[in-house]
Short mmCIF file of C-alpha atoms in Angstrom, two decimals:
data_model
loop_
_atom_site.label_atom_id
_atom_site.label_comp_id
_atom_site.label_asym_id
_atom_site.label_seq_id
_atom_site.Cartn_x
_atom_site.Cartn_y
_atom_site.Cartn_z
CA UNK A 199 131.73 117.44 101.06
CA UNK A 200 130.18 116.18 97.54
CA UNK A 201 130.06 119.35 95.13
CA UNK A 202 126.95 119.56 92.77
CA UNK A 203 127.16 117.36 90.03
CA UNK A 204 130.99 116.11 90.63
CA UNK A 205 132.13 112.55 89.87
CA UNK A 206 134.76 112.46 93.19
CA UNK A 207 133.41 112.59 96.82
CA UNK A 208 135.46 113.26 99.98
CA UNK A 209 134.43 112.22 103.63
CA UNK A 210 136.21 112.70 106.61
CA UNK A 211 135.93 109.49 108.54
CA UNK A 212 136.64 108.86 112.40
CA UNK A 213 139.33 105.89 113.05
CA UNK A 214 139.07 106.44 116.79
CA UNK A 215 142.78 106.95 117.20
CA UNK A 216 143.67 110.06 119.98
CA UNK A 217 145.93 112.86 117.96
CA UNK A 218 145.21 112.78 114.80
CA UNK A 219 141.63 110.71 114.27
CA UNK A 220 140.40 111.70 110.82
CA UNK A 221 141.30 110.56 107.66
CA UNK A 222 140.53 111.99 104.29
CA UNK A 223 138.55 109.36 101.93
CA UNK A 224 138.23 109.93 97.91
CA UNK A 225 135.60 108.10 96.59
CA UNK A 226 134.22 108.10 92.52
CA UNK A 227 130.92 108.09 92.09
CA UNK A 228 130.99 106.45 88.26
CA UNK A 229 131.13 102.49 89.03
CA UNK A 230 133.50 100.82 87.07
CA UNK A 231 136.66 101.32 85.39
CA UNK A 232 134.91 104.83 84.32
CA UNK A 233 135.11 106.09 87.50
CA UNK A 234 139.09 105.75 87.81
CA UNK A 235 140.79 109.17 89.12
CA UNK A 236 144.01 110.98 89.66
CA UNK A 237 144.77 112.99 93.29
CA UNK A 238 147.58 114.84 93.03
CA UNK A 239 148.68 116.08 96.08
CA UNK A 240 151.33 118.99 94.39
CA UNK A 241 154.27 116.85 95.58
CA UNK A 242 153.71 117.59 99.26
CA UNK A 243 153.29 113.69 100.44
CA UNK A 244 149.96 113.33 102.00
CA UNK A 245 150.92 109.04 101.97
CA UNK A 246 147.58 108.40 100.15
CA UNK A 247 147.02 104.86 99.78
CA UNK A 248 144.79 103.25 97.18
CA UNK A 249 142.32 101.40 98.81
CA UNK A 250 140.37 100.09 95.80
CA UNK A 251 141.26 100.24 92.54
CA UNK A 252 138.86 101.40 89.64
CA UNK A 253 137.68 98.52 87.40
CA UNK A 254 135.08 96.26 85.39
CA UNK A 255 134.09 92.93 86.02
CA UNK A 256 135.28 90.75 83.49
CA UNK A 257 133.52 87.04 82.45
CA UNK A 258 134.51 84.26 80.10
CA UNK A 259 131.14 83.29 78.66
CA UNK A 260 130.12 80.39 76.20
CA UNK A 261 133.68 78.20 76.54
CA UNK A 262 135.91 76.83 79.27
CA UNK A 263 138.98 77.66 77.27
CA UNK A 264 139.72 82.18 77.13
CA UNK A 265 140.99 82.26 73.86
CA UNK A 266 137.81 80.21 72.81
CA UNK A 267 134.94 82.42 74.83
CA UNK A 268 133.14 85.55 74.47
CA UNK A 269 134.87 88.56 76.98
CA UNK A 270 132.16 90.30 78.65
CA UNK A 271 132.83 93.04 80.71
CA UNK A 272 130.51 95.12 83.25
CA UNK A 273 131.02 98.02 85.12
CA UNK A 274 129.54 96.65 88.24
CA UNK A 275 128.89 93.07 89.37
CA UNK A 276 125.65 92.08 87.94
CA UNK A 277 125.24 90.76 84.30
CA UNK A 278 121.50 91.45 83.27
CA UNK A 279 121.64 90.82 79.07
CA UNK A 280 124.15 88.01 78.97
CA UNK A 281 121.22 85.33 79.37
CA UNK A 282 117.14 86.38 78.44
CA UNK A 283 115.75 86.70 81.54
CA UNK A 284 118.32 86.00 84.24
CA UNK A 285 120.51 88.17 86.08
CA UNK A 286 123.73 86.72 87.15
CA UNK A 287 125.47 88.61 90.53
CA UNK A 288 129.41 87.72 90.05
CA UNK A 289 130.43 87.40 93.90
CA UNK A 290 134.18 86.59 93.19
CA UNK A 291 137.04 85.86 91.23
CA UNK A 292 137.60 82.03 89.71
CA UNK A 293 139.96 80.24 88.27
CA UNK A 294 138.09 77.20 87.16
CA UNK A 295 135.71 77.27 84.74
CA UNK A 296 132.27 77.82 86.93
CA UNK A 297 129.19 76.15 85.41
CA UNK A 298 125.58 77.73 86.06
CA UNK A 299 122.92 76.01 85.70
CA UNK A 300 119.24 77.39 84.83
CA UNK A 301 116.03 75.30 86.46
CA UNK A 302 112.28 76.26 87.04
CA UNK A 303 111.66 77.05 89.77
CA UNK A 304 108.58 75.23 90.64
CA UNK A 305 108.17 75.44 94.21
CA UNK A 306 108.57 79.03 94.39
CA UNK A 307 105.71 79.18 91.53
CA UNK A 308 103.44 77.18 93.82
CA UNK A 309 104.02 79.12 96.58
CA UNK A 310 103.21 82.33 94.77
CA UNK A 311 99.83 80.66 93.40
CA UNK A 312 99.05 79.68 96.78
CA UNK A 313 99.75 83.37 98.21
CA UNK A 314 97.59 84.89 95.84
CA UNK A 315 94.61 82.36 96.48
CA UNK A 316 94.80 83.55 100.15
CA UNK A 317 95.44 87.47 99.60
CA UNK A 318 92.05 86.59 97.43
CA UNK A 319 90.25 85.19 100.24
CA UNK A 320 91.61 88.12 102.68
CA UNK A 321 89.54 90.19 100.11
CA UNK A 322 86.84 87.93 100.43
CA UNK A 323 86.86 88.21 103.83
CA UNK A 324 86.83 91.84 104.23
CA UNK A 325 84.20 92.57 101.84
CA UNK A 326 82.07 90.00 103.45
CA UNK A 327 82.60 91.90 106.63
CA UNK A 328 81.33 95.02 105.58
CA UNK A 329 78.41 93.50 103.23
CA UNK A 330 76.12 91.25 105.59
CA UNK A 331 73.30 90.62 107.10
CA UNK A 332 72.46 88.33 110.45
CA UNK A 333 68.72 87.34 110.77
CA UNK A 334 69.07 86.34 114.28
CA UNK A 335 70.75 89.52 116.21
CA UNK A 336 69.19 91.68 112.90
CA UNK A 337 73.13 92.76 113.16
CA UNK A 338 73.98 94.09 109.70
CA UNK A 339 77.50 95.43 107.70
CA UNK A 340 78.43 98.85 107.22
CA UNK A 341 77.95 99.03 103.13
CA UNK A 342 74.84 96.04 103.03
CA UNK A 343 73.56 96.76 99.80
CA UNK A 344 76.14 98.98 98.74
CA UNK A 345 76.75 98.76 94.62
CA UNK A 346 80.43 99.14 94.74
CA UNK A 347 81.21 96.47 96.98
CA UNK A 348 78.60 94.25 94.55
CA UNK A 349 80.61 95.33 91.53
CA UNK A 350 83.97 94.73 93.26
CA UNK A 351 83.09 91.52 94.12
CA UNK A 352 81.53 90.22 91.03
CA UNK A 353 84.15 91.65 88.91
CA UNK A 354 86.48 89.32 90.58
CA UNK A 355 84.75 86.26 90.89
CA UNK A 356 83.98 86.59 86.99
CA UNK A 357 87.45 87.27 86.36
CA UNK A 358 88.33 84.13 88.43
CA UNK A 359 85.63 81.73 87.17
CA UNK A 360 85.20 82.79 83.47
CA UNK A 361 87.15 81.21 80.74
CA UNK A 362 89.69 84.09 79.50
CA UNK A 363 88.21 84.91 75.86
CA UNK A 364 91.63 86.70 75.20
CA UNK A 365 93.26 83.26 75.33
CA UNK A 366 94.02 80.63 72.80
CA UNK A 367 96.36 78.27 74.60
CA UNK A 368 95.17 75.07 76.37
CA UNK A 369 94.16 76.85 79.44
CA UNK A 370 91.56 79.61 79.69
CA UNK A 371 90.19 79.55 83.10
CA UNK A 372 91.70 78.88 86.49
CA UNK A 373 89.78 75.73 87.28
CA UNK A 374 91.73 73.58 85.18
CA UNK A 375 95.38 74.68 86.80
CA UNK A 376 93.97 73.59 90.18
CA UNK A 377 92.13 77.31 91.49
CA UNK A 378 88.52 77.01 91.90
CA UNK A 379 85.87 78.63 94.07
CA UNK A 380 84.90 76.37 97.11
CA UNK A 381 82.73 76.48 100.65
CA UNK A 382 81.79 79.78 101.81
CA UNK A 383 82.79 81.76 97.92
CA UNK A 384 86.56 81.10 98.85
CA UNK A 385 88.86 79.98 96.66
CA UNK A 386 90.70 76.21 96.89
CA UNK A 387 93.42 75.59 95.73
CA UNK A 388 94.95 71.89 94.27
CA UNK A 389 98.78 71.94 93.94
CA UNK A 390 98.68 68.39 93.04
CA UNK A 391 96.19 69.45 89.74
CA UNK A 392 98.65 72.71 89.17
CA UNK A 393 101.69 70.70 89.45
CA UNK A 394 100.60 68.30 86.31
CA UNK A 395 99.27 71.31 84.06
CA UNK A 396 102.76 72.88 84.49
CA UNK A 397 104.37 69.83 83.77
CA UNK A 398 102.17 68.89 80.99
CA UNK A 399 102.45 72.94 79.04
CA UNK A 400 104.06 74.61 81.19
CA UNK A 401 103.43 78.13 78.86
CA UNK A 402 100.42 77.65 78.82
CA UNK A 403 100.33 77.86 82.75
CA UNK A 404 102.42 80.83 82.10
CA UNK A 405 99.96 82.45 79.28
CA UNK A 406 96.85 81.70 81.64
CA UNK A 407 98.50 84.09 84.34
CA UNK A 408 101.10 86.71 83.21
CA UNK A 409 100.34 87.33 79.00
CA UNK A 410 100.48 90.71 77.53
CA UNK A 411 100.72 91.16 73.79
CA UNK A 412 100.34 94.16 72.79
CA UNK A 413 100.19 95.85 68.93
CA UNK A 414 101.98 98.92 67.80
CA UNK A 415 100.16 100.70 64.30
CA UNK A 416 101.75 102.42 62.31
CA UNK A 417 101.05 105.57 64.23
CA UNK A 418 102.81 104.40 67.31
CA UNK A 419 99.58 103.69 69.20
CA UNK A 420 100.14 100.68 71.42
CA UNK A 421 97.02 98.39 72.25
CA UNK A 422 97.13 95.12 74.28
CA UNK A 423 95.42 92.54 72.63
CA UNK A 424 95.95 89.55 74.68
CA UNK A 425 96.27 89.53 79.11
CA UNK A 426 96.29 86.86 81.18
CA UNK A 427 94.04 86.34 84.30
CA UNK A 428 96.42 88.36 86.83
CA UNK A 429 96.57 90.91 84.26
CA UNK A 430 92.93 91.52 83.73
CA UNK A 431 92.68 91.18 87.49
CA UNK A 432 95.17 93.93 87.92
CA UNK A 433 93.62 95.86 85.49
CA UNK A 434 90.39 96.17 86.97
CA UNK A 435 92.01 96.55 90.39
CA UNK A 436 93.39 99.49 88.47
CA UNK A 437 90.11 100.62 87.65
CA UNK A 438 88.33 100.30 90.54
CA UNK A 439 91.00 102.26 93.01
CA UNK A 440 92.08 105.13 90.39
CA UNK A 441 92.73 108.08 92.23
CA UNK A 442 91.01 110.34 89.48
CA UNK A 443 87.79 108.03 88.41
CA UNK A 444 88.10 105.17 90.11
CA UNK A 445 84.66 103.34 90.82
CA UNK A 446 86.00 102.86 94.90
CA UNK A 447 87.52 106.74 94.62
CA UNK A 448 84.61 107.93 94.03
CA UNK A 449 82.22 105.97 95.81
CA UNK A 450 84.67 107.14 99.02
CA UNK A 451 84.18 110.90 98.37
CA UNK A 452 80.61 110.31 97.65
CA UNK A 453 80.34 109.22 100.85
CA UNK A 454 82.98 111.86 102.15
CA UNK A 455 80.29 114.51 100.93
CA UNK A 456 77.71 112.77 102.32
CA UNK A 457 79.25 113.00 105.65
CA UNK A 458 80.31 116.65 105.37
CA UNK A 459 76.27 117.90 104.44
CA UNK A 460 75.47 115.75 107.54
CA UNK A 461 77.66 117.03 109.53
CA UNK A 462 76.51 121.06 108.19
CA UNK A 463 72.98 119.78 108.77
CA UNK A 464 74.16 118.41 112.36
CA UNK A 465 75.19 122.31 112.99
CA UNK A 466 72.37 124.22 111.71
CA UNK A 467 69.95 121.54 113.61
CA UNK A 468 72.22 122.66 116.95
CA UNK A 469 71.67 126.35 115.63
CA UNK A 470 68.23 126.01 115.70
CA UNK A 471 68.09 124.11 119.09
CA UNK A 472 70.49 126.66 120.26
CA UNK A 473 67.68 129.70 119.25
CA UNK A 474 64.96 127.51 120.44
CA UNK A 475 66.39 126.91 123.68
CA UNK A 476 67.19 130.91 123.95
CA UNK A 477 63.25 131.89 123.37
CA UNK A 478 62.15 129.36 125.88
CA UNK A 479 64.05 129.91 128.59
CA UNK A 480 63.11 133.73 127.94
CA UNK A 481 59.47 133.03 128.01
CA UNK A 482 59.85 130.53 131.08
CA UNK A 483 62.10 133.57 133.08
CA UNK A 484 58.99 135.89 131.87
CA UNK A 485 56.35 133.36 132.99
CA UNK A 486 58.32 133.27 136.65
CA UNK A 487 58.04 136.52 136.68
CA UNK A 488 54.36 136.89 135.97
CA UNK A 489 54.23 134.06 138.68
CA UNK A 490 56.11 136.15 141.14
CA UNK A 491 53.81 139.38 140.77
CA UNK A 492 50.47 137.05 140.74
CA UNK A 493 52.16 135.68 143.79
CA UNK A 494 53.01 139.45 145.42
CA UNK A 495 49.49 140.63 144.28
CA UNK A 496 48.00 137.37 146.15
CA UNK A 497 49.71 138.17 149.20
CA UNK A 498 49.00 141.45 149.35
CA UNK A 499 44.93 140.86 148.69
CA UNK A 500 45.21 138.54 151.57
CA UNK A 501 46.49 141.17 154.15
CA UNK A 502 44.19 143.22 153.26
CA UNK A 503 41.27 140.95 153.70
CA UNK A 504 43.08 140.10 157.01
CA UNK A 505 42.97 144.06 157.85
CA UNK A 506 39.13 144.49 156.72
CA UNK A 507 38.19 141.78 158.81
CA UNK A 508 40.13 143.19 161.68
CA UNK A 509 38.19 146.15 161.41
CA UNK A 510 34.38 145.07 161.33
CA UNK A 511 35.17 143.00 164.25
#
């Protein structure tokens, strides 16, 4: 029952009642007191009740005294520019000053570190899968010796083990926040070691994983001049799976093609097996029948010698 590009919709919902079971709801689509609306029903009493009333969320910020804090109001529950990086959800009215209080969050960054060291090592693990070689069985991966997988992996064990020459803060390379490359090319890592570098420079630890500066000229032209480590990683991620010119893309339809004039040569080889098949099973029916005359003119020479026999007896 919404109409293109209308700011009111109706629905006709079902309150299970015998007679008369529908009811007739108006809803705005505009959150906020923006979306407030007037129904007028031409005087003919439909009872409408107003079930929620249009209006913003209002917050006394910066004092515990009104007249003495900043009003901010939002049309829906959810404060995003009040403090630099936060987003405070307002889940109810108060009418006591309520106090929030901003921490780090440092258990949640360790377990983030630690997921990423083992989504590496699933990498790890799949690549190794498909790039080996056993000496004993003489069993061997699907791409052994394949140059993408080589260039995949090295990328991102130079990535992971190479101080970051973007950098300038204390820490450059992974190995001194606790991440470094143990038994069997998987990666360990030390939460104990991470845990002081983020208490000793804690942007640093920040700068080592998540910078981005980037420059604007005077043309508009934006260049980044400064990534982390998970941004370079993600970058040549990027790279590597881009659906136009991707080094993986287009090793995959490299081999796509490679499989499609395999499987043309697969049906020209049965097309010729097919023909050869025809013109000797023609000669061997024209050899039987060769066989079956010799055989006819055999039998016939021997009745006859039978007869002459018969004869000079």
């Amino acid at each position: 029952l919404r109409r293109a590009n209308a700011t009111v919709g109706a629905t006709l919902p079902h309150d299970g009642s015998g007679a008369q079971p529908y009811r007739l709801s108006l809803l705005s689509s505009v959150a906020g007191k923006a979306g407030a609306f007037v129904f007028d029903d031409g005087g003919l009493d439909f009872g409408v009740d107003r079930l929620v009333e249009a209006r913003d969320a209002v917050v006394f910020f910066g004092a515990a005294d009104p007249s003495r804090a900043v009003a901010i109001t939002s049309t829906t529950n959810t404060l995003n520019n009040v403090i630099p990086g936060t987003t405070i959800s307002l889940n109810g009215a108060s009418e006591s000053p309520v106090t929030l209080t901003i921490s780090k969050d440092t258990a949640g960054i360790i377990e983030a570190v630690n997921s990423f060291v083992e989504g590496f090592n699933g990498v790890v693990d799949e690549l190794n899968k498909q790039d080996f070689y056993n000496a004993e069985t003489q069993e061997r991966g699907l791409l052994l010796g394949d140059n993408t997988v080589s260039q995949v992996r090295s990328g991102l064990f130079n990535l992971i083990i190479n101080p970051n020459s973007e950098l300038s803060s204390t820490f450059r390379t992974l190995s001194q926040v606790g991440i470094t490359v143990g038994e069997g090319t998987k990666l360990e890592f030390n939460a104990e070691k991470f845990q002081a570098a983020l208490d000793s420079d804690p942007d640093a630890v920040q700068q080592l994983f998540t910078l981005q500066e980037i420059e604007t000229d005077d043309d508009g032209e934006r260049t980044v001049t400064a990534r982390g480590t998970m941004i370079r990683i993600d970058d040549f991620l990027r790279r590597m799976t881009d659906s136009i010119d991707g080094t993986v893309t287009q090793r995959v339809e490299s081999i796509d093609s490679q499989v499609e004039l395999n499987n043309r040569r697969i049906e020209d080889f049965n097309e010729l097996l097919d023909l050869k098949r025809a013109r000797l099973e023609a000669e061997f029916r024209a050899m039987e029948n060769a066989l079956a005359q010799l055989q006819s003119q055999s039998s016939a020479l021997t009745q006859f010698q039978n007869s002459f026999s018969s004869q000079q007896r």
